[in-house]
Coordinates of C-alpha atoms in Angstrom, one line a residue:
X4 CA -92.0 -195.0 -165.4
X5 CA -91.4 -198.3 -163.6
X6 CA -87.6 -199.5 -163.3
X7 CA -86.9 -201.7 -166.8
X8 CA -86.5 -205.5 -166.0
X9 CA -82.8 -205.7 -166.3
X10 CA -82.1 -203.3 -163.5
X11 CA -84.8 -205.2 -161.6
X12 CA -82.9 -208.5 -162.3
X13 CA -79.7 -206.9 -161.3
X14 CA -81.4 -205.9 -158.1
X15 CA -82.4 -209.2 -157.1
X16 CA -79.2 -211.3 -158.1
X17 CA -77.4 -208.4 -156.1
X18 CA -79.2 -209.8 -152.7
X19 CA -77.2 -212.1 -150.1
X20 CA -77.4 -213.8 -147.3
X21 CA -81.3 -214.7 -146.1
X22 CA -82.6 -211.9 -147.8
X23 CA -85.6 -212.0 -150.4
X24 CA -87.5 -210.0 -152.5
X25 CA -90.6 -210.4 -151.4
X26 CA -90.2 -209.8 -147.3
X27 CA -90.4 -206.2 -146.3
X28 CA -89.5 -204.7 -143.3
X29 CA -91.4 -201.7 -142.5
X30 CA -89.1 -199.8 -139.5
X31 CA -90.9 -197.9 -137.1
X32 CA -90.0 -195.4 -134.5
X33 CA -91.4 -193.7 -131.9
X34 CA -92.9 -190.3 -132.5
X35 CA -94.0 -191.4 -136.2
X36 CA -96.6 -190.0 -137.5
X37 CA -99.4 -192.9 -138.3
X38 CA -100.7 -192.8 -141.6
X39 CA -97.0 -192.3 -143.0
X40 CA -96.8 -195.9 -141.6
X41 CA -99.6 -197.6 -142.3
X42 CA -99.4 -196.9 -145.9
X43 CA -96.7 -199.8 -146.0
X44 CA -98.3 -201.8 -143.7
X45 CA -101.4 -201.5 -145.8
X46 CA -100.1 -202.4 -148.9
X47 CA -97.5 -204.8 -148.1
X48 CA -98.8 -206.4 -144.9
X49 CA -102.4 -207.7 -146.2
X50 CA -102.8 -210.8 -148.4
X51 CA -105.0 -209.1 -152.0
X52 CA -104.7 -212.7 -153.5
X53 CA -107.7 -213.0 -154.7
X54 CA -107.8 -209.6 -156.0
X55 CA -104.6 -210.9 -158.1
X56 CA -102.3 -209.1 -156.2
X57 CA -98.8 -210.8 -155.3
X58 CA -98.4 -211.7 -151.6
X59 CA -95.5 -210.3 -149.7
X60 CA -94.5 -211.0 -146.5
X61 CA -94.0 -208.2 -144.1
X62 CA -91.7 -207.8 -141.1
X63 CA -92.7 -204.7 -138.5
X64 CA -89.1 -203.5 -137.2
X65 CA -89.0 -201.6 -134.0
X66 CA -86.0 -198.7 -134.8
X67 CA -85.9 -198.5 -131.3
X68 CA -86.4 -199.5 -127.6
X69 CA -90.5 -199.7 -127.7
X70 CA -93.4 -199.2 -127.1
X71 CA -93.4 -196.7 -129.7
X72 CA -95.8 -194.0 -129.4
X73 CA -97.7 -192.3 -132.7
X74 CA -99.3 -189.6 -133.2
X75 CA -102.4 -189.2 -131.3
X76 CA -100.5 -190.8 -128.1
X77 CA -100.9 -194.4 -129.6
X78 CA -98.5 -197.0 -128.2
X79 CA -97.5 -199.2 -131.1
X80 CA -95.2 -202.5 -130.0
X81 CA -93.8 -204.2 -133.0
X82 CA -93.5 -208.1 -133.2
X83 CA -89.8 -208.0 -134.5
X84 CA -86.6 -205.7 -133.8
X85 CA -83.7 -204.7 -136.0
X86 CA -82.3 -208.2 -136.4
X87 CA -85.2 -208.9 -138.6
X88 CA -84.1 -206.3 -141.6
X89 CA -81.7 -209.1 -142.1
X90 CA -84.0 -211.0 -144.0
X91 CA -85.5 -208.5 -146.1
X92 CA -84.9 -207.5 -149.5
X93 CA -87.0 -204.7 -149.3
X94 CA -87.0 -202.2 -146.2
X95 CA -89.2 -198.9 -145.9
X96 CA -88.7 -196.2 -143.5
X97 CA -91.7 -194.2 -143.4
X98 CA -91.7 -190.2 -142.0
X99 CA -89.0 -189.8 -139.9
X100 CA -90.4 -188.1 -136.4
X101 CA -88.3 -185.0 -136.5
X102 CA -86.3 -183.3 -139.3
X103 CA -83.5 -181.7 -136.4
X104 CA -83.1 -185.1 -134.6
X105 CA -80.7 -187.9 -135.6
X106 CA -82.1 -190.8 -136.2
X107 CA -80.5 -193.9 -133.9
X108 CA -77.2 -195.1 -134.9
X109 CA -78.1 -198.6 -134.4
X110 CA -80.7 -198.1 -137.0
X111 CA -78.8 -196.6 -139.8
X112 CA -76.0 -199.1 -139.5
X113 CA -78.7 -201.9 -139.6
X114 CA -79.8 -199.7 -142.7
X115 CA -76.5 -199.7 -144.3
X116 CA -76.0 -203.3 -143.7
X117 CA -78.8 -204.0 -146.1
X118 CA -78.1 -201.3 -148.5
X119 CA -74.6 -203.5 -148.8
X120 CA -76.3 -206.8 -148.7
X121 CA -78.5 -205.6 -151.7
X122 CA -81.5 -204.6 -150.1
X123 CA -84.2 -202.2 -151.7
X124 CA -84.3 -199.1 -149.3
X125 CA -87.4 -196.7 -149.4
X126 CA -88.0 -193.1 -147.7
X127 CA -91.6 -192.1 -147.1
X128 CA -92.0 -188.4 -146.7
X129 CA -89.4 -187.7 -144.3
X130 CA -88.2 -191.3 -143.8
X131 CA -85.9 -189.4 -146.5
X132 CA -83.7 -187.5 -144.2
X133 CA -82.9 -191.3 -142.1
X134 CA -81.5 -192.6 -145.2
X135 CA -79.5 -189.4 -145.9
X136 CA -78.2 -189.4 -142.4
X137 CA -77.2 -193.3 -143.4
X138 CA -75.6 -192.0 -146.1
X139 CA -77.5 -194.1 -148.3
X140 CA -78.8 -190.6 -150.8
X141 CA -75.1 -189.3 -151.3
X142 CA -74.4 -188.4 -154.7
X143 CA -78.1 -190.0 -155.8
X144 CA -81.6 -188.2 -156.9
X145 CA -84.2 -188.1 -154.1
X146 CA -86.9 -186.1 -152.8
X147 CA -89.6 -185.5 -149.8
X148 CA -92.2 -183.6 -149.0
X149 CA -92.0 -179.9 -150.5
X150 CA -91.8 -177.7 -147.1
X151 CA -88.3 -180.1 -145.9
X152 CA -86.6 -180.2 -149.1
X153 CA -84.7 -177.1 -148.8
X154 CA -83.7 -178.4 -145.5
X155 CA -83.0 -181.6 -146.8
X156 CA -80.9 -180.4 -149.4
X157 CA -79.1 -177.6 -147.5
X158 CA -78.1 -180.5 -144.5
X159 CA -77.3 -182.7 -146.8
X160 CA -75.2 -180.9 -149.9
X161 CA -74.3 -184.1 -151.3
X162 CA -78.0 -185.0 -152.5
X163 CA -79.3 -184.4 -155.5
X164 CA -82.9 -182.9 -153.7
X165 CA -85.6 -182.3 -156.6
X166 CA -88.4 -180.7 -154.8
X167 CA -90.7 -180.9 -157.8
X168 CA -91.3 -184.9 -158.2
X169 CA -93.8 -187.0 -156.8
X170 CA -91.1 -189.7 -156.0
X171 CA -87.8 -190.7 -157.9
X172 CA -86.8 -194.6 -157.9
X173 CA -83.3 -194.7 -158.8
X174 CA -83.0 -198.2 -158.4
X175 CA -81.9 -199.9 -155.3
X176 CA -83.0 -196.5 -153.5
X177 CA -86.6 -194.9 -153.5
X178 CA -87.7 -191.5 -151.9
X179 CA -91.2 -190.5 -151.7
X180 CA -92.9 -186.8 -151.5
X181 CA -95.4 -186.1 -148.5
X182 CA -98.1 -188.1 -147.2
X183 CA -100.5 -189.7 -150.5
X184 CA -97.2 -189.5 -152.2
X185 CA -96.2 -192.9 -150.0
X186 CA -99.2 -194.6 -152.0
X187 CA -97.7 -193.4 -155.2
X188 CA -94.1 -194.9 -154.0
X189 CA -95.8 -198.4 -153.1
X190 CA -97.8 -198.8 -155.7
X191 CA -94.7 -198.2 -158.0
X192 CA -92.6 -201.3 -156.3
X193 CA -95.5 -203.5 -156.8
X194 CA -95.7 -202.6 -160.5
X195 CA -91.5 -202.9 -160.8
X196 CA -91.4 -206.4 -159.2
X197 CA -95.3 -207.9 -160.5
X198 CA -96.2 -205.6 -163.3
X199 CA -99.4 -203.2 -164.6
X200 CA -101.8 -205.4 -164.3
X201 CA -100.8 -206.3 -160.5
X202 CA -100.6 -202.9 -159.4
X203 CA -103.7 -201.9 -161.2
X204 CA -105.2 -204.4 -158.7
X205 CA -103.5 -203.1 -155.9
X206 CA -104.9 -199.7 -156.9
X207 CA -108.7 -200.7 -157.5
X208 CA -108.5 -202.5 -154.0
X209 CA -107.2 -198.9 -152.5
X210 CA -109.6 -196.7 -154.4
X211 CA -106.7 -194.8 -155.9
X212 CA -105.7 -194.1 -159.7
X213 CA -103.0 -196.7 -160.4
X214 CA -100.2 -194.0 -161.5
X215 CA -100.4 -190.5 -162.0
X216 CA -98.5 -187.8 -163.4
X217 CA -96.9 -184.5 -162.6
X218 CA -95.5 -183.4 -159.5
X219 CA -95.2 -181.1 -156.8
X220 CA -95.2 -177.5 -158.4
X221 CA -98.9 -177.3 -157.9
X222 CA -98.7 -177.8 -154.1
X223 CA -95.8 -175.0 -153.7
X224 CA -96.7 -171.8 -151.8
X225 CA -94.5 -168.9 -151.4
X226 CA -93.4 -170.3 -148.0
X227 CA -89.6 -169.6 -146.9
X228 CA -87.7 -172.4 -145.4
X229 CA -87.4 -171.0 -141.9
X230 CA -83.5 -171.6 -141.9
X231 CA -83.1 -169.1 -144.5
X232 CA -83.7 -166.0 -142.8
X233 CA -80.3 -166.1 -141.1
X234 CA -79.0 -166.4 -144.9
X235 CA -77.0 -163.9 -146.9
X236 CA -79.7 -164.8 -150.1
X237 CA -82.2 -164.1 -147.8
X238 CA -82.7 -160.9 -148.7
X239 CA -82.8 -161.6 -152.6
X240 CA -84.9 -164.0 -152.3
X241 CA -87.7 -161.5 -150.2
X242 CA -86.5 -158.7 -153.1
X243 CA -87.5 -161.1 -156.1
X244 CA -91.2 -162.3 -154.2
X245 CA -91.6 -158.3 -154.0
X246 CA -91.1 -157.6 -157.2
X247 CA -92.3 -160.6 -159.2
X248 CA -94.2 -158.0 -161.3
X249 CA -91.1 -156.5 -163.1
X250 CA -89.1 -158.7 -165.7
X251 CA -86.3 -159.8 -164.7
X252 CA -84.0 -162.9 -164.9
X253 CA -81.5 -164.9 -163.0
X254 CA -78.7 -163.0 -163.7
X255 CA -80.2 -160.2 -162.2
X256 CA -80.7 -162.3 -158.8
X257 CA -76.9 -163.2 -158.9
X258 CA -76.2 -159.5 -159.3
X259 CA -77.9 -158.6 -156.3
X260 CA -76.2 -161.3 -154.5
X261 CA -72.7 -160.4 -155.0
X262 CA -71.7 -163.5 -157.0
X263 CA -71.1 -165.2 -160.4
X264 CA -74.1 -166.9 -162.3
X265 CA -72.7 -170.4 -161.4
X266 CA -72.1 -169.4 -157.4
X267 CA -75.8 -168.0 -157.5
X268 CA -77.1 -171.2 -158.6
X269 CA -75.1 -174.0 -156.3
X270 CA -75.9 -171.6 -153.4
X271 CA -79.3 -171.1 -154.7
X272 CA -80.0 -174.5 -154.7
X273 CA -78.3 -175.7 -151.4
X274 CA -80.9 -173.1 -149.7
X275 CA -84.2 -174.0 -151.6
X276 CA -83.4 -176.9 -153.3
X277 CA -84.4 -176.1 -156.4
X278 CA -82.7 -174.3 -158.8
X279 CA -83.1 -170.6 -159.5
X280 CA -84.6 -170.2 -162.8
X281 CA -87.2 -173.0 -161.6
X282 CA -87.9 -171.6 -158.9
X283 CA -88.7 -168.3 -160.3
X284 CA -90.7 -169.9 -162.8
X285 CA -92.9 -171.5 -160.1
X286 CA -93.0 -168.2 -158.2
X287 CA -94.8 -166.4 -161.4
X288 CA -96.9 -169.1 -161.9
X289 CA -98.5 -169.1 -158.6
X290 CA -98.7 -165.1 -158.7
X291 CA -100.5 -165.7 -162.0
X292 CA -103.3 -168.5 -160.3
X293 CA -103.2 -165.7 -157.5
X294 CA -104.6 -162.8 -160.1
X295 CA -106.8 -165.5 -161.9
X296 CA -109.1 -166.2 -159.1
X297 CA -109.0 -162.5 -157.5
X298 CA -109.2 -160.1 -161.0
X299 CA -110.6 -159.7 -163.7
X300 CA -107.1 -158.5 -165.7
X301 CA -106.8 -160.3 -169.1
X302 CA -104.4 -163.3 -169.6
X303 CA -102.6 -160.7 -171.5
X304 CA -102.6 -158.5 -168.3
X305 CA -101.9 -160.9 -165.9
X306 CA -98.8 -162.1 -167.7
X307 CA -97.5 -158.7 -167.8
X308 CA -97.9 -158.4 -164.0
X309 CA -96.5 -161.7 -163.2
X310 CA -93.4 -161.0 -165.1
X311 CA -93.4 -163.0 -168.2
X312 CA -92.1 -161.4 -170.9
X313 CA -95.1 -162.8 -172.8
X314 CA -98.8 -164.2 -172.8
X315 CA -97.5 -167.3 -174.5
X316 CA -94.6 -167.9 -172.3
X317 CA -97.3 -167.4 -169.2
X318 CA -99.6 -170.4 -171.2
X319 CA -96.9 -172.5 -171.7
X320 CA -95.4 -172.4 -167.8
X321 CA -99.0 -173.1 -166.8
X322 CA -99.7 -175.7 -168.4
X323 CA -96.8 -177.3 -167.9
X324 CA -96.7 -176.9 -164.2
X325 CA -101.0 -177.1 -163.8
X326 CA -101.9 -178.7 -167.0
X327 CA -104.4 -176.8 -167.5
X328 CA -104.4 -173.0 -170.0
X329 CA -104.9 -169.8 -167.8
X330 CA -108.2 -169.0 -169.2
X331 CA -109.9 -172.8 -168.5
X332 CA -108.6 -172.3 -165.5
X333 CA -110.3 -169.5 -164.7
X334 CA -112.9 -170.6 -166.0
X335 CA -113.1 -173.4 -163.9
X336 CA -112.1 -171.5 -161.1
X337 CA -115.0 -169.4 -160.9
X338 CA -117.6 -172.2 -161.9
X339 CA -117.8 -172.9 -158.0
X340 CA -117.3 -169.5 -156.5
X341 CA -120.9 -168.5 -157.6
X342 CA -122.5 -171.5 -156.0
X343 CA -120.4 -170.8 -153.1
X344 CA -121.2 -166.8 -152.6
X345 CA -125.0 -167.5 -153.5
X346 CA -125.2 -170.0 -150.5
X347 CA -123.6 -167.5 -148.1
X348 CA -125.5 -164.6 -148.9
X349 CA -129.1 -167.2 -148.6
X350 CA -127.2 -168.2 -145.3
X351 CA -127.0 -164.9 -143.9
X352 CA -130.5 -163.6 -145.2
X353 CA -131.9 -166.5 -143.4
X354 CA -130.2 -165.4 -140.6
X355 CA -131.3 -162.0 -140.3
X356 CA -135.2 -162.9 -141.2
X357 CA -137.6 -164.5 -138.8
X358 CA -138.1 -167.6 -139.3
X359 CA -141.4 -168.7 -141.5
X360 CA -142.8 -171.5 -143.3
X361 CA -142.3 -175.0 -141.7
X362 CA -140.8 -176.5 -139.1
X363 CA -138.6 -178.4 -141.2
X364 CA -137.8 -175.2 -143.6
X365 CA -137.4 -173.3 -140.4
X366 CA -134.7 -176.2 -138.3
X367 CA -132.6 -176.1 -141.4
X368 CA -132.4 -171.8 -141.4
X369 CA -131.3 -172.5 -138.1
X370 CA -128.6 -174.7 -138.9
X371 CA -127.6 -172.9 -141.7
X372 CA -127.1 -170.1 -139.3
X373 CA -125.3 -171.4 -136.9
X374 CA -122.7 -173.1 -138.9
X375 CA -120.6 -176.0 -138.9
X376 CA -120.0 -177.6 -135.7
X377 CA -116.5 -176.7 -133.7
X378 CA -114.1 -179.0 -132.9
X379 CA -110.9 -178.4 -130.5
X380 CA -108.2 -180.7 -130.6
X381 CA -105.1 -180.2 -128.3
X382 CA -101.9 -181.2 -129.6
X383 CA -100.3 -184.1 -126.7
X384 CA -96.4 -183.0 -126.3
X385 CA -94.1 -183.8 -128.9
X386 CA -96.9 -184.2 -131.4
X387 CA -96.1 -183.2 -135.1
X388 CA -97.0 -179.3 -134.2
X389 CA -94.5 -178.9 -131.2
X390 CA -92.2 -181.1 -133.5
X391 CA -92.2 -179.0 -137.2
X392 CA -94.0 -175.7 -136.0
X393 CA -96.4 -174.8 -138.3
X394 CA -97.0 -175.9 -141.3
X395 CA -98.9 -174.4 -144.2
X396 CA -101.3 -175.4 -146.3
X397 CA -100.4 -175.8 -149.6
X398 CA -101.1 -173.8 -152.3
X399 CA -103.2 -175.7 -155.3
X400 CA -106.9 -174.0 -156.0
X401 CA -106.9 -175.8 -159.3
X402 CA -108.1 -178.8 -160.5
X403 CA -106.6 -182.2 -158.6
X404 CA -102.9 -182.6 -158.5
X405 CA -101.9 -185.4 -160.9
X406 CA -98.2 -186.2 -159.3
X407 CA -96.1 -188.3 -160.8
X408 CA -93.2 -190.0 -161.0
X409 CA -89.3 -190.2 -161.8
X410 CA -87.6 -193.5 -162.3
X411 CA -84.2 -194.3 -163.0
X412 CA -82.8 -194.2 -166.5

């Protein structure tokens, strides 16, 4: 849901100085990674007028001494430094370059400055963990991309990390999930301050749905936050993935660990940053897709050895969390694999038979054969790989995520 007018109004009375609404300063640093930053630039920095889309002016801040370079080894130089943010009433920080590095001082003060001076901060991605180390999330909701928020939340005990949303506005303060999730986040301000039907612009000229709903869950693996093996919960954590067949609860996880219900879940959550029982939830429903695509156990069966005390508590967890039933999932599910497993069992019969028939009949065997082409790309030093390690992919065979947000009451 967009921000109601009144907190909107309140926002914009609350602005000082030079500042105005419609300038944003997009802060850049060195090591970003690219399309993190050009979302803002896109959507902020390009006059859609005759699209009927509100013009705002944007001001590209250097975070630090440039050039900057991007992903890819791109040297970016920025027209304006951090005496610019002065005059904005909006300022973004897209993905931050590194999740174990301090962002400048210089910056966060400048950052704080405008937080004071009634400025809108955003965090794209990881641009969260800048505006947490500037203080700016303490005590507030926010979230970030799915794989950081444990680390995010166990860094930084004071925020209120939700792992699960697409982005939460709470009102002067905005944080994004990964990547797409950016779009989601901009698109939102432009609906706050122009409305629907300006946003809806916005979104035809991007070729994206306008808002969507849902959240994260879907893109959630059974990844480990690699701080946690040096954890005491570590080992409950690895015991419950192991035995997410057998029915058990919370209680049961606190047990194991030693503690009280109440310790289990504030520790809980400062590791994973989520909480327990929703966590668990999510862990059973991905077990369940997992058995969906690779049996053929019943619904019945397959909420039995997922741990749900029932096939209707396994429906209503799925559909919640993929909105979609279990069986129209399978369903859909294996409505491709066919098509799929028919084309490589043709591909390697065409393989293993001399070629016949035409030329043209006989060039495509051959390509079928040889498969697609191979690209090698070398990561340059300090790229994102050297800089997070390896990151997954996520988890969501199903139908398209349809992420959403969470706004402010």
């Amino acid at each position: 849901m967009s921000q109601d007018s009144a907190t909107a109004t309140e926002a914009a009375r609350k602005l000082t100085g030079r500042r105005r609404r419609e300038v944003v300063a997009v802060l850049l640093f060195s090591g970003g990674p690219i399309f993190e930053s050009s979302i803002p630039l896109s959507v902020f920095g390009i006059d859609r007028q005759d699209a009927g889309v509100p013009r705002y002016r944007l001001l590209v801040c250097g975070g630090e001494e440039g050039p900057l370079r991007t992903t890819g080894g791109l040297e970016l130089s920025t027209p304006y430094g951090l005496e610019a943010i002065s005059r904005a009433g909006t300022v973004v920080v897209p993905a931050w370059r590194s999740i174990t590095s301090p962002p400048p001082a210089e910056a966060l003060d400048a950052l704080r400055r405008a937080h004071e001076e009634g400025a809108r901060i955003v965090g794209l991605c990881t641009g969260a963990f800048v505006l947490a180390a500037a203080g700016l999330l303490d005590g507030r909701p926010a979230t970030t991309h799915w794989m950081y928020a444990p680390t995010l939340a166990k860094r930084y005990p004071s925020v209120h990390v939700d792992p699960r949303e697409l982005f939460v506005d709470d009102g002067d303060v905005l944080t994004s999930a990964g990547t797409a999730a950016g779009i989601d986040l901009c698109l939102h301000i432009v609906r706050t301050d122009h409305g629907t039907e300006a946003a809806g612009a916005l979104a035809r000229r991007l070729v994206v749905p306008p808002r969507r709903s849902g959240g994260q869950e879907r893109y959630l693996d059974r990844s480990l936050p690699e701080e946690i093996g040096s954890d005491p919960l570590a080992e409950v954590v690895a015991w419950a993935l192991e035995h997410l067949h057998e029915q058990f609860d919370v209680e049961t996880l606190a047990a194991r660990a030693y503690m009280s219900r109440r310790t289990f879940d504030r520790r809980f959550r400062s590791l994973t940053g989520s909480a327990p029982l929703q966590w668990l939830i999510t862990q059973r429903v991905l077990q369940a897709q997992r058995l969906l695509e690779t049996s053929d156990y019943s619904v019945d069966e397959v909420a039995g050895r997922c741990g749900f005390r029932s096939p209707v508590a396994l429906r209503g967890h799925f559909r919640r969390q993929l909105g979609s039933s279990p069986a129209a999932y399978r369903a859909a599910y294996r409505a491709r694999r066919p098509q799929v497993g028919a084309l490589e069992v043709t591909t390697v019969l065409e393989a293993s038979v001399p070629a016949q028939g035409t030329a043209s009949s006989r060039r495509a065997a051959a390509a079928a054969s040889a498969g697609p082409p191979q690209v090698t790309a070398t990561a340059a030093p300090g790229g994102p790989a050297e800089r997070f390690g390896p990151v997954p992919e996520a988890y969501a065979p199903g139908r398209p995520a349809l992420p959403g947000p969470r706004s402010a009451p």
